[in-house]
Amino acid sequence: IVENGNTVVVVEHDLSFIQEADYLIEMGPGAGRQGGEVIYQGTLEGIDNAKHSVTYKLIHDQKFVRNKDRNTQGNSFGLKGAFANNLKGIDVNFYSGQIIAIKGVSGSGKSSLIKEVLYNSWKKNRPFQCESIHGFGQFDEVLLIDQELLKKNRLSTPVSYTGMIEEIKMLFSKTEYAKSKGLKKADFSYQSKNGKCATCAGHGKLKTSMDFMSDIWLTCDVCKGMRYNDAILSCQLNGHSIGEVLRMTVREAKDFFGTERIAESLAVLQRVGVGHVVLGQAGNTLSGGEAQRLKLAKSLMQKRKGASLYLYDEPSTGLHYFDILEIIKVFQSIVNRGDTVLFIEHNSILIESADQVITLGPGSGEEGGEIIHA
């Protein structure tokens, strides 16, 4: 493309790709509200003079150390004769209590194997697009955590999706002000009749139809984007209304709630890499990677009986190298408590963290669908 006289601008985290660039622009220093600044711009060679840069640390200060404490493997599980899409009737055997990576070129059959065959066989409790399955009885639950977006409306938020809004509502309903005004827990919902802003119906924004253009959403003039009516916003917890709390990022809210039980849930969100996300952010504005990590956090917050199998579709999506290191720690903690992690991935750092690696290929489409290495 460049040789034909054109220009290519790429948003990228992968080191090998970054090192091929003629010019770099690094944004930061953090994510969300902590970002938005130019940290470095210039050539790859010039980044040696920007030791504050995350890209500099990525190039010169990689500290990934694979967890070598886990030398045992659990019981086997898997399937025989998988034939979905381009799969060539393959037999695959996994082991529980491990981190398992499925890799291969795009279109090699990874998603067909995990999402189409393995997950559907579990859901239907019978072989699906394969000859037989075995070992799934050891799992009480199989969770598919993909990048499908959350509900495509403004009323779905990180706190409503994870259930944390219930704890927040409870804390506000216990304040002296709420008791004096007769406000109940249900009134602190931005979808309730007594709680929501009557003008924007709890959306925080108003939709404006544009002729010949897509609709746009403008901040509600009455509640100023807070979603609630004045009666609810007058109630404060440690000097902040519930509307102001929902404008906090996960990181800010964790500090705000301090020793409250909800801080533990917020810590989980921070661990999975969404510390920058705003509590009341509309679900339809989250990226696929952010939605996937919210799903992961929600699953970690829930108390489960027995062993679980977690299935992930490219968990590195949208993550920088140092975020990936944190996700690896999360995966290792999941396995250490007796569960199993199986993911589809291209990122070499994340793949290196796995106890078992299975490669599909050798090519894509009809040239794929075979096990190259297991």
Coordinates of C-alpha atoms in Angstrom, one line a residue:
I1 CA 0.0 0.0 0.0
V2 CA 2.8 2.4 1.0
E3 CA 4.9 1.5 -2.1
N4 CA 1.9 2.7 -4.2
G5 CA 2.1 6.1 -2.7
N6 CA -0.5 5.8 0.0
T7 CA -0.3 6.1 3.9
V8 CA -1.3 3.6 6.5
V9 CA -2.4 4.6 10.0
V10 CA -2.9 1.7 12.4
V11 CA -4.1 1.4 16.1
E12 CA -2.0 -1.5 17.5
H13 CA -0.6 -3.1 20.6
D14 CA 1.5 -5.9 19.1
L15 CA 5.2 -5.3 19.5
S16 CA 6.3 -6.9 16.2
F17 CA 3.8 -4.7 14.4
I18 CA 4.9 -1.6 16.3
Q19 CA 8.6 -2.2 15.4
E20 CA 7.8 -2.1 11.7
A21 CA 6.3 1.3 11.9
D22 CA 8.0 4.4 10.4
Y23 CA 6.4 6.8 12.9
L24 CA 4.9 6.2 16.3
I25 CA 2.3 8.2 18.3
E26 CA 1.6 7.0 21.8
M27 CA -1.5 8.1 23.7
G28 CA -1.9 8.0 27.4
P29 CA -0.7 8.1 30.1
G30 CA -3.5 5.8 31.2
A31 CA -6.9 4.7 30.0
G32 CA -10.2 6.5 30.0
R33 CA -10.1 9.9 31.8
Q34 CA -6.4 9.2 32.6
G35 CA -5.6 9.2 28.9
G36 CA -6.1 11.7 26.1
E37 CA -2.6 13.1 25.9
V38 CA 0.2 12.5 23.4
I39 CA 3.0 10.8 25.4
Y40 CA 5.4 10.3 22.5
Q41 CA 5.6 10.9 18.8
G42 CA 8.5 10.2 16.6
T43 CA 10.6 7.3 15.2
L44 CA 11.1 3.9 16.8
E45 CA 14.7 4.8 17.5
G46 CA 13.7 8.1 19.3
I47 CA 11.7 6.3 21.9
D48 CA 14.9 5.5 23.8
N49 CA 14.7 9.1 24.9
A50 CA 11.2 8.7 26.3
K51 CA 11.7 6.3 29.2
H52 CA 8.3 7.4 30.6
S53 CA 6.7 5.8 27.6
V54 CA 4.8 2.5 27.9
T55 CA 6.1 1.6 24.5
Y56 CA 9.7 2.1 25.7
K57 CA 8.9 -0.3 28.6
L58 CA 7.3 -2.7 26.2
I59 CA 10.4 -2.8 24.1
H60 CA 13.1 -2.8 26.9
D61 CA 11.5 -4.0 30.1
Q62 CA 9.4 -7.1 29.4
K63 CA 9.1 -9.0 32.7
F64 CA 6.8 -11.9 31.8
V65 CA 7.5 -15.0 33.8
R66 CA 5.5 -18.1 33.1
N67 CA 3.9 -19.8 36.1
K68 CA 5.8 -23.0 36.5
D69 CA 4.2 -24.1 39.8
R70 CA 1.5 -26.1 38.1
N71 CA 3.0 -29.4 37.0
T72 CA -0.1 -31.6 37.4
Q73 CA -3.0 -32.0 35.0
G74 CA -6.6 -33.0 35.8
N75 CA -9.0 -35.4 34.1
S76 CA -9.3 -35.4 30.3
F77 CA -12.2 -34.1 28.3
G78 CA -12.8 -33.5 24.7
L79 CA -14.4 -34.7 21.5
K80 CA -13.9 -37.0 18.5
G81 CA -14.7 -36.5 14.9
A82 CA -15.5 -32.8 14.9
F83 CA -16.7 -31.8 11.5
A84 CA -18.2 -28.3 11.8
N85 CA -17.4 -25.9 8.9
N86 CA -13.9 -26.7 7.7
L87 CA -12.9 -29.1 10.5
K88 CA -11.7 -32.4 9.1
G89 CA -13.2 -34.9 11.6
I90 CA -10.6 -34.1 14.2
D91 CA -10.1 -35.6 17.6
V92 CA -9.1 -33.2 20.4
N93 CA -8.2 -34.0 24.0
F94 CA -7.9 -31.5 26.8
Y95 CA -7.1 -31.6 30.5
S96 CA -8.9 -29.8 33.3
G97 CA -7.2 -27.7 35.9
Q98 CA -5.1 -26.0 33.2
I99 CA -4.8 -23.0 31.0
I100 CA -5.3 -24.1 27.4
A101 CA -4.6 -22.1 24.2
I102 CA -6.0 -22.8 20.7
K103 CA -4.0 -21.0 18.1
G104 CA -3.7 -21.0 14.3
V105 CA -4.1 -18.6 11.3
S106 CA -7.4 -16.8 10.9
G107 CA -9.9 -19.2 9.4
S108 CA -8.1 -22.3 10.5
G109 CA -11.1 -23.6 12.5
K110 CA -10.5 -22.4 16.0
S111 CA -13.9 -20.8 16.6
S112 CA -15.7 -23.7 14.8
L113 CA -14.0 -26.1 17.3
I114 CA -14.6 -24.2 20.5
K115 CA -17.8 -22.2 19.9
E116 CA -19.7 -24.4 17.4
V117 CA -18.7 -27.9 18.5
L118 CA -17.5 -27.9 22.1
Y119 CA -19.8 -25.3 23.6
N120 CA -22.9 -26.4 21.7
S121 CA -22.2 -30.0 22.7
W122 CA -22.2 -28.9 26.3
K123 CA -25.4 -26.9 26.0
K124 CA -27.3 -29.7 24.2
N125 CA -25.7 -32.4 26.5
R126 CA -25.0 -34.5 23.4
P127 CA -22.4 -34.6 20.6
F128 CA -23.1 -31.7 18.2
Q129 CA -21.3 -31.7 14.8
C130 CA -19.0 -34.3 16.1
E131 CA -19.1 -38.1 16.7
S132 CA -18.7 -38.2 20.5
I133 CA -17.7 -36.2 23.6
H134 CA -16.2 -37.2 26.8
G135 CA -15.2 -35.8 30.2
F136 CA -17.7 -33.0 30.4
G137 CA -19.4 -34.4 33.5
Q138 CA -16.6 -33.1 35.6
F139 CA -17.8 -29.5 35.0
D140 CA -20.8 -28.0 36.7
E141 CA -20.8 -25.2 34.2
V142 CA -19.2 -24.2 30.9
L143 CA -19.1 -20.4 30.4
L144 CA -18.6 -18.9 26.9
I145 CA -17.2 -15.4 27.4
D146 CA -17.0 -13.8 23.9
Q147 CA -16.9 -10.3 22.5
E148 CA -20.6 -9.9 21.8
L149 CA -21.7 -6.5 22.9
L150 CA -24.0 -6.0 25.9
K151 CA -27.6 -4.9 25.5
K152 CA -27.7 -2.3 22.8
N153 CA -29.5 0.4 24.8
R154 CA -28.4 3.2 27.1
L155 CA -30.1 1.7 30.2
S156 CA -27.7 -1.2 30.4
T157 CA -24.5 -0.1 32.2
P158 CA -21.5 -1.9 33.8
V159 CA -23.1 -1.7 37.3
S160 CA -26.5 -3.0 36.1
Y161 CA -24.9 -5.8 34.1
T162 CA -22.7 -7.0 37.0
G163 CA -25.4 -6.5 39.6
M164 CA -23.4 -3.9 41.6
I165 CA -26.2 -1.3 41.2
E166 CA -28.2 -3.3 43.8
E167 CA -25.5 -2.7 46.4
I168 CA -25.2 0.9 45.5
K169 CA -28.9 1.4 45.8
M170 CA -28.9 -0.3 49.2
L171 CA -26.2 2.0 50.6
F172 CA -28.1 5.1 49.5
S173 CA -31.4 3.8 50.9
K174 CA -29.7 3.4 54.3
T175 CA -28.6 7.0 54.6
E176 CA -30.4 9.2 57.2
Y177 CA -31.7 11.5 54.4
A178 CA -33.3 8.6 52.6
K179 CA -35.0 7.4 55.7
S180 CA -36.3 10.9 56.6
K181 CA -37.8 11.2 53.1
G182 CA -39.2 7.7 53.0
L183 CA -37.0 6.7 50.0
K184 CA -36.7 3.0 49.5
K185 CA -34.0 1.0 47.7
A186 CA -36.2 0.6 44.6
D187 CA -36.4 4.4 44.3
F188 CA -32.7 4.6 43.6
S189 CA -33.1 2.9 40.3
Y190 CA -32.8 5.1 37.2
Q191 CA -35.6 2.9 35.7
S192 CA -38.1 3.3 38.5
K193 CA -41.0 5.7 38.4
N194 CA -39.9 7.5 41.6
G195 CA -36.2 7.6 40.7
K196 CA -35.7 8.4 37.0
C197 CA -35.6 11.8 35.4
A198 CA -39.0 12.4 33.9
T199 CA -37.5 14.3 30.9
C200 CA -35.0 11.7 29.7
A201 CA -36.7 8.6 31.3
G202 CA -33.4 7.7 33.0
H203 CA -31.3 7.6 29.9
G204 CA -29.3 10.8 30.9
K205 CA -29.5 11.8 27.2
L206 CA -32.2 12.8 24.8
K207 CA -32.4 11.4 21.3
T208 CA -32.6 14.0 18.5
S209 CA -33.7 12.9 15.1
M210 CA -31.7 14.4 12.2
D211 CA -33.1 14.6 8.7
F212 CA -30.9 12.5 6.3
M213 CA -28.5 11.7 9.1
S214 CA -28.3 9.3 12.0
D215 CA -30.0 10.2 15.3
I216 CA -27.8 11.9 17.9
W217 CA -28.0 11.8 21.7
L218 CA -27.6 15.0 23.6
T219 CA -27.1 15.4 27.4
C220 CA -30.4 16.0 29.2
D221 CA -30.8 19.6 30.2
V222 CA -32.9 18.7 33.3
C223 CA -30.8 16.1 35.1
K224 CA -27.5 17.1 33.4
G225 CA -26.9 13.5 32.4
M226 CA -27.3 12.2 35.9
R227 CA -30.4 10.0 35.0
Y228 CA -32.2 10.8 38.2
N229 CA -34.8 13.4 39.4
D230 CA -34.0 16.1 41.9
A231 CA -35.5 14.2 44.9
I232 CA -33.1 11.3 44.4
L233 CA -30.1 13.5 43.6
S234 CA -30.6 15.4 46.8
C235 CA -29.7 12.3 48.8
Q236 CA -26.0 12.0 49.3
L237 CA -23.6 9.3 50.5
N238 CA -20.3 10.7 51.8
G239 CA -20.9 14.0 49.9
H240 CA -22.0 12.5 46.6
S241 CA -25.3 11.7 45.0
I242 CA -26.0 8.4 43.2
G243 CA -25.8 10.3 39.9
E244 CA -22.3 11.5 40.7
V245 CA -21.3 8.0 41.9
L246 CA -22.4 6.5 38.5
R247 CA -20.1 9.1 36.8
M248 CA -17.1 7.7 38.6
T249 CA -14.7 5.3 36.9
V250 CA -14.2 1.9 38.4
R251 CA -10.9 3.0 39.9
E252 CA -12.4 6.2 41.4
A253 CA -15.4 4.3 42.8
K254 CA -13.1 1.7 44.5
D255 CA -11.4 4.5 46.4
F256 CA -14.7 6.1 47.2
F257 CA -16.4 3.0 48.7
G258 CA -13.3 2.1 50.7
T259 CA -14.1 -0.8 53.0
E260 CA -17.6 -1.4 51.8
R261 CA -18.3 -4.8 50.3
I262 CA -18.8 -3.4 46.9
A263 CA -15.1 -2.4 46.8
E264 CA -14.3 -6.1 46.4
S265 CA -16.4 -6.3 43.2
L266 CA -14.8 -3.1 41.9
A267 CA -11.4 -4.6 42.6
V268 CA -12.3 -7.5 40.3
L269 CA -13.2 -5.1 37.5
Q270 CA -9.9 -3.4 38.0
R271 CA -8.0 -6.7 37.8
V272 CA -9.6 -7.6 34.5
G273 CA -8.5 -4.3 32.9
V274 CA -11.6 -2.1 32.9
G275 CA -10.6 0.2 35.7
H276 CA -11.1 3.1 33.3
V277 CA -14.7 2.3 32.5
V278 CA -17.4 4.6 34.0
L279 CA -19.9 2.9 36.3
G280 CA -22.9 4.3 34.6
Q281 CA -21.6 4.2 31.0
A282 CA -24.2 3.2 28.5
G283 CA -23.6 -0.4 27.5
N284 CA -23.9 0.4 23.8
T285 CA -20.8 2.5 24.0
L286 CA -18.5 -0.2 25.3
S287 CA -16.1 -1.9 22.9
G288 CA -16.2 -5.7 22.3
G289 CA -13.0 -6.2 24.4
E290 CA -14.5 -4.2 27.3
A291 CA -17.8 -6.2 27.1
Q292 CA -15.8 -9.4 27.2
R293 CA -13.9 -8.4 30.3
L294 CA -17.1 -7.3 32.0
K295 CA -18.5 -10.7 31.4
L296 CA -15.3 -12.2 32.9
A297 CA -15.6 -10.0 36.0
K298 CA -19.3 -10.9 36.4
S299 CA -18.4 -14.6 36.3
L300 CA -15.6 -14.1 38.9
M301 CA -18.0 -12.2 41.2
Q302 CA -20.5 -15.1 41.3
K303 CA -20.2 -17.9 43.8
R304 CA -20.1 -21.2 42.0
K305 CA -20.3 -24.8 43.3
G306 CA -18.1 -27.4 41.6
A307 CA -15.7 -26.8 38.8
S308 CA -16.2 -24.6 35.8
L309 CA -14.8 -24.4 32.3
Y310 CA -14.2 -20.9 30.9
L311 CA -14.1 -20.4 27.2
Y312 CA -12.7 -17.2 25.8
D313 CA -12.6 -15.8 22.3
E314 CA -9.3 -13.8 21.9
P315 CA -9.2 -12.3 25.4
S316 CA -6.2 -10.1 24.4
T317 CA -8.4 -7.9 22.2
G318 CA -7.9 -4.2 23.1
L319 CA -5.3 -5.0 25.7
H320 CA -1.7 -3.6 25.9
Y321 CA 1.2 -5.8 26.9
F322 CA 1.0 -4.8 30.6
D323 CA -2.8 -5.4 30.7
I324 CA -2.2 -8.9 29.3
L325 CA 0.1 -9.6 32.2
E326 CA -2.8 -8.8 34.5
I327 CA -5.2 -11.0 32.6
I328 CA -2.7 -13.9 32.9
K329 CA -2.7 -13.4 36.7
V330 CA -6.5 -13.6 36.6
F331 CA -6.4 -16.8 34.5
Q332 CA -3.9 -18.4 36.9
S333 CA -6.1 -17.5 39.9
I334 CA -9.1 -19.1 38.1
V335 CA -7.1 -22.3 37.6
N336 CA -5.6 -22.3 41.1
R337 CA -9.1 -22.4 42.5
G338 CA -9.9 -25.6 40.6
D339 CA -11.4 -24.3 37.3
T340 CA -10.2 -24.6 33.7
V341 CA -9.5 -21.9 31.2
L342 CA -9.5 -22.5 27.4
F343 CA -9.0 -19.6 25.0
I344 CA -8.7 -18.9 21.3
E345 CA -5.7 -16.5 20.8
H346 CA -3.1 -15.1 18.5
N347 CA -1.1 -13.1 21.1
S348 CA 2.2 -14.9 21.7
I349 CA 2.6 -13.7 25.3
L350 CA -0.8 -15.0 26.3
I351 CA -0.2 -18.2 24.4
E352 CA 3.1 -18.7 26.3
S353 CA 1.1 -18.6 29.6
A354 CA -0.8 -21.8 28.6
D355 CA -0.1 -25.3 30.0
Q356 CA -1.4 -26.9 26.8
V357 CA -1.3 -25.4 23.3
I358 CA -3.2 -26.8 20.3
T359 CA -2.5 -25.5 16.8
L360 CA -5.0 -25.7 14.0
G361 CA -4.2 -25.2 10.3
P362 CA -2.1 -25.4 8.3
G363 CA -4.0 -22.7 6.3
S364 CA -7.4 -21.1 6.4
G365 CA -10.8 -22.2 5.0
E366 CA -10.5 -25.5 3.1
E367 CA -6.8 -25.5 3.8
G368 CA -7.4 -25.6 7.5
G369 CA -9.3 -27.6 10.0
E370 CA -6.6 -30.0 11.0
I371 CA -4.5 -30.4 14.2
I372 CA -0.9 -29.4 13.4
H373 CA 0.4 -29.7 17.0
A374 CA -1.1 -30.7 20.3

